[in-house]
PDB file of C-alpha atoms in Angstrom:
ATOM      1  CA  MET A   1    -118.070-128.039 177.883  1.00  0.00           C
ATOM      2  CA  ASP A   2    -115.734-125.252 178.512  1.00  0.00           C
ATOM      3  CA  ALA A   3    -114.658-126.238 182.272  1.00  0.00           C
ATOM      4  CA  ASP A   4    -113.978-129.319 180.185  1.00  0.00           C
ATOM      5  CA  ARG A   5    -112.038-127.804 177.936  1.00  0.00           C
ATOM      6  CA  LEU A   6    -109.884-125.486 180.328  1.00  0.00           C
ATOM      7  CA  SER A   7    -109.351-129.174 182.962  1.00  0.00           C
ATOM      8  CA  ALA A   8    -107.974-130.692 180.101  1.00  0.00           C
ATOM      9  CA  LYS A   9    -105.859-127.583 179.187  1.00  0.00           C
ATOM     10  CA  LEU A  10    -104.358-127.615 182.359  1.00  0.00           C
ATOM     11  CA  ALA A  11    -103.729-131.344 182.842  1.00  0.00           C
ATOM     12  CA  PRO A  12    -100.187-131.713 183.845  1.00  0.00           C
ATOM     13  CA  GLU A  13     -99.052-134.172 180.303  1.00  0.00           C
ATOM     14  CA  SER A  14    -100.910-131.101 178.643  1.00  0.00           C
ATOM     15  CA  ILE A  15     -98.884-128.749 180.357  1.00  0.00           C
ATOM     16  CA  ALA A  16     -95.663-130.665 179.940  1.00  0.00           C
ATOM     17  CA  THR A  17     -96.784-130.599 175.421  1.00  0.00           C
ATOM     18  CA  THR A  18     -97.436-127.282 175.446  1.00  0.00           C
ATOM     19  CA  LEU A  19     -94.009-125.810 177.033  1.00  0.00           C
ATOM     20  CA  ILE A  20     -92.487-128.694 175.442  1.00  0.00           C
ATOM     21  CA  HIS A  21     -93.688-126.882 172.229  1.00  0.00           C
ATOM     22  CA  ALA A  22     -93.187-123.467 173.095  1.00  0.00           C
ATOM     23  CA  GLY A  23     -89.829-124.327 173.846  1.00  0.00           C
ATOM     24  CA  LEU A  24     -89.206-125.713 171.064  1.00  0.00           C
ATOM     25  CA  PHE A  25     -91.268-123.246 168.674  1.00  0.00           C
ATOM     26  CA  LEU A  26     -88.778-119.909 170.791  1.00  0.00           C
ATOM     27  CA  THR A  27     -85.606-122.108 170.049  1.00  0.00           C
ATOM     28  CA  ALA A  28     -86.546-122.530 166.169  1.00  0.00           C
ATOM     29  CA  TYR A  29     -86.953-118.372 166.193  1.00  0.00           C
ATOM     30  CA  GLU A  30     -83.390-118.430 167.765  1.00  0.00           C
ATOM     31  CA  LEU A  31     -82.065-120.430 165.210  1.00  0.00           C
ATOM     32  CA  ILE A  32     -83.810-118.730 162.214  1.00  0.00           C
ATOM     33  CA  LYS A  33     -83.001-115.047 162.968  1.00  0.00           C
ATOM     34  CA  PRO A  34     -79.313-115.224 162.885  1.00  0.00           C
ATOM     35  CA  GLN A  35     -78.806-117.218 159.989  1.00  0.00           C
ATOM     36  CA  ILE A  36     -80.947-114.503 158.339  1.00  0.00           C
ATOM     37  CA  ILE A  37     -79.421-111.262 159.668  1.00  0.00           C
ATOM     38  CA  GLU A  38     -75.939-112.033 160.670  1.00  0.00           C
ATOM     39  CA  GLY A  39     -75.426-114.865 157.744  1.00  0.00           C
ATOM     40  CA  VAL A  40     -76.254-112.208 155.287  1.00  0.00           C
ATOM     41  CA  ARG A  41     -74.336-109.906 156.834  1.00  0.00           C
ATOM     42  CA  GLU A  42     -71.013-112.136 156.755  1.00  0.00           C
ATOM     43  CA  PHE A  43     -71.357-113.009 152.959  1.00  0.00           C
ATOM     44  CA  PHE A  44     -70.456-109.346 152.561  1.00  0.00           C
ATOM     45  CA  TRP A  45     -67.535-109.804 155.384  1.00  0.00           C
ATOM     46  CA  ARG A  46     -63.964-108.951 153.890  1.00  0.00           C
ATOM     47  CA  GLY A  47     -61.609-109.666 156.752  1.00  0.00           C
ATOM     48  CA  MET A  48     -59.959-107.641 159.702  1.00  0.00           C
ATOM     49  CA  LYS A  49     -58.170-104.814 160.224  1.00  0.00           C
ATOM     50  CA  ASP A  50     -56.821-103.764 163.773  1.00  0.00           C
ATOM     51  CA  GLY A  51     -59.268-106.365 165.288  1.00  0.00           C
ATOM     52  CA  LYS A  52     -62.389-104.745 163.408  1.00  0.00           C
ATOM     53  CA  ALA A  53     -64.455-107.092 161.238  1.00  0.00           C
ATOM     54  CA  LEU A  54     -64.443-105.224 157.685  1.00  0.00           C
ATOM     55  CA  TYR A  55     -67.677-105.700 155.788  1.00  0.00           C
ATOM     56  CA  ASP A  56     -68.153-104.597 151.721  1.00  0.00           C
ATOM     57  CA  GLU A  57     -70.217-101.893 153.019  1.00  0.00           C
ATOM     58  CA  PRO A  58     -71.762-100.395 149.384  1.00  0.00           C
ATOM     59  CA  ALA A  59     -72.247-104.079 148.022  1.00  0.00           C
ATOM     60  CA  TYR A  60     -74.285-105.148 151.045  1.00  0.00           C
ATOM     61  CA  ALA A  61     -76.715-101.952 150.867  1.00  0.00           C
ATOM     62  CA  ARG A  62     -76.612-101.899 146.960  1.00  0.00           C
ATOM     63  CA  HIS A  63     -77.870-105.719 147.215  1.00  0.00           C
ATOM     64  CA  VAL A  64     -79.809-106.300 150.643  1.00  0.00           C
ATOM     65  CA  ARG A  65     -80.587-103.053 152.584  1.00  0.00           C
ATOM     66  CA  ALA A  66     -82.029-101.862 149.254  1.00  0.00           C
ATOM     67  CA  PHE A  67     -84.635-104.174 149.286  1.00  0.00           C
ATOM     68  CA  ASN A  68     -85.993-103.063 152.640  1.00  0.00           C
ATOM     69  CA  PRO A  69     -83.863 -99.523 154.108  1.00  0.00           C
ATOM     70  CA  SER A  70     -85.417 -99.999 157.703  1.00  0.00           C
ATOM     71  CA  ASN A  71     -85.967-103.674 157.884  1.00  0.00           C
ATOM     72  CA  LYS A  72     -82.248-105.715 157.990  1.00  0.00           C
ATOM     73  CA  TYR A  73     -84.447-108.944 158.663  1.00  0.00           C
ATOM     74  CA  LEU A  74     -86.785-108.671 155.602  1.00  0.00           C
ATOM     75  CA  ALA A  75     -84.315-107.086 153.517  1.00  0.00           C
ATOM     76  CA  SER A  76     -82.171-110.293 154.206  1.00  0.00           C
ATOM     77  CA  CYS A  77     -85.490-112.830 153.487  1.00  0.00           C
ATOM     78  CA  ALA A  78     -85.633-110.792 150.342  1.00  0.00           C
ATOM     79  CA  TRP A  79     -81.559-111.481 149.411  1.00  0.00           C
ATOM     80  CA  LEU A  80     -82.342-114.802 150.515  1.00  0.00           C
ATOM     81  CA  VAL A  81     -84.997-115.367 147.666  1.00  0.00           C
ATOM     82  CA  SER A  82     -83.083-113.570 145.569  1.00  0.00           C
ATOM     83  CA  MET A  83     -80.607-115.914 145.876  1.00  0.00           C
ATOM     84  CA  ASN A  84     -82.625-119.104 145.465  1.00  0.00           C
ATOM     85  CA  ALA A  85     -82.166-119.897 149.565  1.00  0.00           C
ATOM     86  CA  LEU A  86     -85.520-119.460 150.595  1.00  0.00           C
ATOM     87  CA  THR A  87     -89.132-119.339 148.617  1.00  0.00           C
ATOM     88  CA  ASP A  88     -91.114-116.068 149.370  1.00  0.00           C
ATOM     89  CA  ASP A  89     -93.861-118.984 150.234  1.00  0.00           C
ATOM     90  CA  GLN A  90     -91.442-119.784 153.225  1.00  0.00           C
ATOM     91  CA  VAL A  91     -90.860-115.867 153.441  1.00  0.00           C
ATOM     92  CA  ALA A  92     -94.257-115.468 153.954  1.00  0.00           C
ATOM     93  CA  THR A  93     -94.091-118.538 156.643  1.00  0.00           C
ATOM     94  CA  LEU A  94     -91.053-116.959 158.499  1.00  0.00           C
ATOM     95  CA  GLY A  95     -93.214-113.832 159.066  1.00  0.00           C
ATOM     96  CA  GLU A  96     -96.120-116.174 160.668  1.00  0.00           C
ATOM     97  CA  ILE A  97     -93.344-117.652 162.589  1.00  0.00           C
ATOM     98  CA  GLN A  98     -91.872-114.238 163.975  1.00  0.00           C
ATOM     99  CA  LYS A  99     -95.503-113.249 165.187  1.00  0.00           C
ATOM    100  CA  HIS A 100     -96.646-116.361 166.738  1.00  0.00           C
ATOM    101  CA  ARG A 101     -92.915-116.572 168.591  1.00  0.00           C
ATOM    102  CA  ASN A 102     -93.997-113.228 169.948  1.00  0.00           C
ATOM    103  CA  GLU A 103     -97.335-114.343 171.117  1.00  0.00           C
ATOM    104  CA  ILE A 104     -95.805-117.112 172.630  1.00  0.00           C
ATOM    105  CA  ALA A 105     -92.836-115.510 174.458  1.00  0.00           C
ATOM    106  CA  HIS A 106     -95.166-112.304 175.047  1.00  0.00           C
ATOM    107  CA  GLU A 107     -98.216-114.544 176.460  1.00  0.00           C
ATOM    108  CA  LEU A 108     -97.586-118.127 177.405  1.00  0.00           C
ATOM    109  CA  PRO A 109     -99.374-117.480 180.157  1.00  0.00           C
ATOM    110  CA  LYS A 110    -102.325-117.578 178.046  1.00  0.00           C
ATOM    111  CA  LEU A 111    -100.620-120.619 176.067  1.00  0.00           C
ATOM    112  CA  LEU A 112    -100.765-122.379 178.973  1.00  0.00           C
ATOM    113  CA  VAL A 113    -104.482-121.458 180.218  1.00  0.00           C
ATOM    114  CA  ASP A 114    -106.527-120.864 177.255  1.00  0.00           C
ATOM    115  CA  PRO A 115    -107.849-123.370 175.468  1.00  0.00           C
ATOM    116  CA  ASP A 116    -108.060-121.962 171.828  1.00  0.00           C
ATOM    117  CA  PHE A 117    -104.576-120.675 171.738  1.00  0.00           C
ATOM    118  CA  GLU A 118    -101.842-123.705 170.979  1.00  0.00           C
ATOM    119  CA  VAL A 119     -98.599-123.968 169.734  1.00  0.00           C
ATOM    120  CA  ARG A 120     -98.616-124.137 165.538  1.00  0.00           C
ATOM    121  CA  THR A 121     -97.138-127.300 165.109  1.00  0.00           C
ATOM    122  CA  ASP A 122     -97.388-126.488 161.495  1.00  0.00           C
ATOM    123  CA  LEU A 123     -95.251-123.486 161.946  1.00  0.00           C
ATOM    124  CA  LEU A 124     -92.886-125.242 163.616  1.00  0.00           C
ATOM    125  CA  ALA A 125     -92.094-128.125 161.030  1.00  0.00           C
ATOM    126  CA  ALA A 126     -92.224-125.056 158.225  1.00  0.00           C
ATOM    127  CA  ALA A 127     -89.619-123.936 160.653  1.00  0.00           C
ATOM    128  CA  VAL A 128     -87.817-127.035 160.435  1.00  0.00           C
ATOM    129  CA  GLU A 129     -87.195-126.499 157.070  1.00  0.00           C
ATOM    130  CA  CYS A 130     -86.028-122.929 157.083  1.00  0.00           C
ATOM    131  CA  VAL A 131     -83.264-124.149 158.672  1.00  0.00           C
ATOM    132  CA  ARG A 132     -82.298-126.709 156.201  1.00  0.00           C
ATOM    133  CA  CYS A 133     -83.142-124.838 153.611  1.00  0.00           C
ATOM    134  CA  LEU A 134     -80.982-121.577 154.915  1.00  0.00           C
ATOM    135  CA  GLY A 135     -78.426-124.706 156.212  1.00  0.00           C
ATOM    136  CA  VAL A 136     -77.904-125.952 152.769  1.00  0.00           C
ATOM    137  CA  PHE A 137     -77.717-122.660 151.346  1.00  0.00           C
ATOM    138  CA  TRP A 138     -75.148-121.353 153.557  1.00  0.00           C
ATOM    139  CA  GLY A 139     -73.362-124.991 153.888  1.00  0.00           C
ATOM    140  CA  SER A 140     -73.210-125.168 149.520  1.00  0.00           C
ATOM    141  CA  ILE A 141     -71.194-121.442 149.833  1.00  0.00           C
ATOM    142  CA  GLU A 142     -68.810-123.075 152.338  1.00  0.00           C
ATOM    143  CA  ALA A 143     -68.166-125.900 150.347  1.00  0.00           C
ATOM    144  CA  ASP A 144     -68.110-124.105 146.945  1.00  0.00           C
ATOM    145  CA  THR A 145     -65.190-121.654 147.979  1.00  0.00           C
ATOM    146  CA  ASN A 146     -63.178-123.888 150.905  1.00  0.00           C
ATOM    147  CA  PRO A 147     -60.476-125.521 148.648  1.00  0.00           C
ATOM    148  CA  ASP A 148     -60.521-128.283 151.404  1.00  0.00           C
ATOM    149  CA  PHE A 149     -63.839-129.223 149.219  1.00  0.00           C
ATOM    150  CA  ASP A 150     -61.916-129.393 145.599  1.00  0.00           C
ATOM    151  CA  GLY A 151     -62.410-131.944 143.068  1.00  0.00           C
ATOM    152  CA  GLN A 152     -64.732-133.855 145.469  1.00  0.00           C
ATOM    153  CA  GLU A 153     -68.372-134.679 144.558  1.00  0.00           C
ATOM    154  CA  ILE A 154     -71.169-132.805 147.325  1.00  0.00           C
ATOM    155  CA  ASP A 155     -74.322-133.816 147.362  1.00  0.00           C
ATOM    156  CA  TYR A 156     -75.729-129.954 148.458  1.00  0.00           C
ATOM    157  CA  ASP A 157     -79.456-131.124 149.538  1.00  0.00           C
ATOM    158  CA  GLY A 158     -77.376-133.488 152.122  1.00  0.00           C
ATOM    159  CA  ILE A 159     -75.909-130.666 153.904  1.00  0.00           C
ATOM    160  CA  LYS A 160     -77.486-130.695 157.479  1.00  0.00           C
ATOM    161  CA  SER A 161     -75.964-127.729 159.903  1.00  0.00           C
ATOM    162  CA  GLY A 162     -75.746-127.857 163.337  1.00  0.00           C
ATOM    163  CA  SER A 163     -78.624-125.712 163.288  1.00  0.00           C
ATOM    164  CA  TYR A 164     -81.146-128.123 161.670  1.00  0.00           C
ATOM    165  CA  LEU A 165     -80.038-131.240 163.319  1.00  0.00           C
ATOM    166  CA  LEU A 166     -80.477-129.756 166.454  1.00  0.00           C
ATOM    167  CA  MET A 167     -84.127-128.523 165.110  1.00  0.00           C
ATOM    168  CA  GLU A 168     -84.549-131.686 163.793  1.00  0.00           C
ATOM    169  CA  TYR A 169     -83.608-133.797 167.084  1.00  0.00           C
ATOM    170  CA  LEU A 170     -85.710-131.428 169.373  1.00  0.00           C
ATOM    171  CA  ALA A 171     -88.559-131.810 166.539  1.00  0.00           C
ATOM    172  CA  SER A 172     -88.799-135.881 167.009  1.00  0.00           C
ATOM    173  CA  ILE A 173     -88.825-135.320 170.960  1.00  0.00           C
ATOM    174  CA  ALA A 174     -91.657-132.967 170.551  1.00  0.00           C
ATOM    175  CA  GLY A 175     -93.202-135.702 168.276  1.00  0.00           C
ATOM    176  CA  ILE A 176     -93.229-133.046 165.315  1.00  0.00           C
ATOM    177  CA  ASP A 177     -92.352-135.414 161.866  1.00  0.00           C
ATOM    178  CA  ALA A 178     -91.255-132.191 160.311  1.00  0.00           C
ATOM    179  CA  ARG A 179     -89.803-133.960 156.984  1.00  0.00           C
ATOM    180  CA  LYS A 180     -93.257-135.800 156.198  1.00  0.00           C
ATOM    181  CA  ASP A 181     -93.700-132.459 154.307  1.00  0.00           C
ATOM    182  CA  ARG A 182     -90.333-132.729 151.832  1.00  0.00           C
ATOM    183  CA  GLN A 183     -91.085-136.273 150.960  1.00  0.00           C
TER     184      GLN A 183
END
């Protein structure tokens, strides 16, 4: 039986599917991480001086870093929860996504040959949804602060960031319906 499972895992179509799912998973993480760390940091941007970006450091320390002074990622996640951009459950899922991303990135050969090690497509779908939520959050801030949108009715839930459109497209290529949980 184990020989049959290994043979199935090593079949060309199985290897191709595994690599597509692994690539999508790594891409998802690389799209999520900057929206969390850099997006939150940019929220505290206050302009430029002598070619350098200026940030409201005291506000960033008080409102973000205070959540977790030793970890910008977790502190930023907590701030996003406090701003209703993400839920506690999504942040817990993001932790699983980060852990699984590390497994994929550092154990790719094992992923290709171990019949018991698969890319977690449930986490891929959850990653797409997190990218969607972050895009809605950052897009709503842009819509609310950009005078070009003054007087216009905005469908905030309809906001689709470039990162989300890419993730949705890649998930569809991989045969993952990231929207099924939202309907």
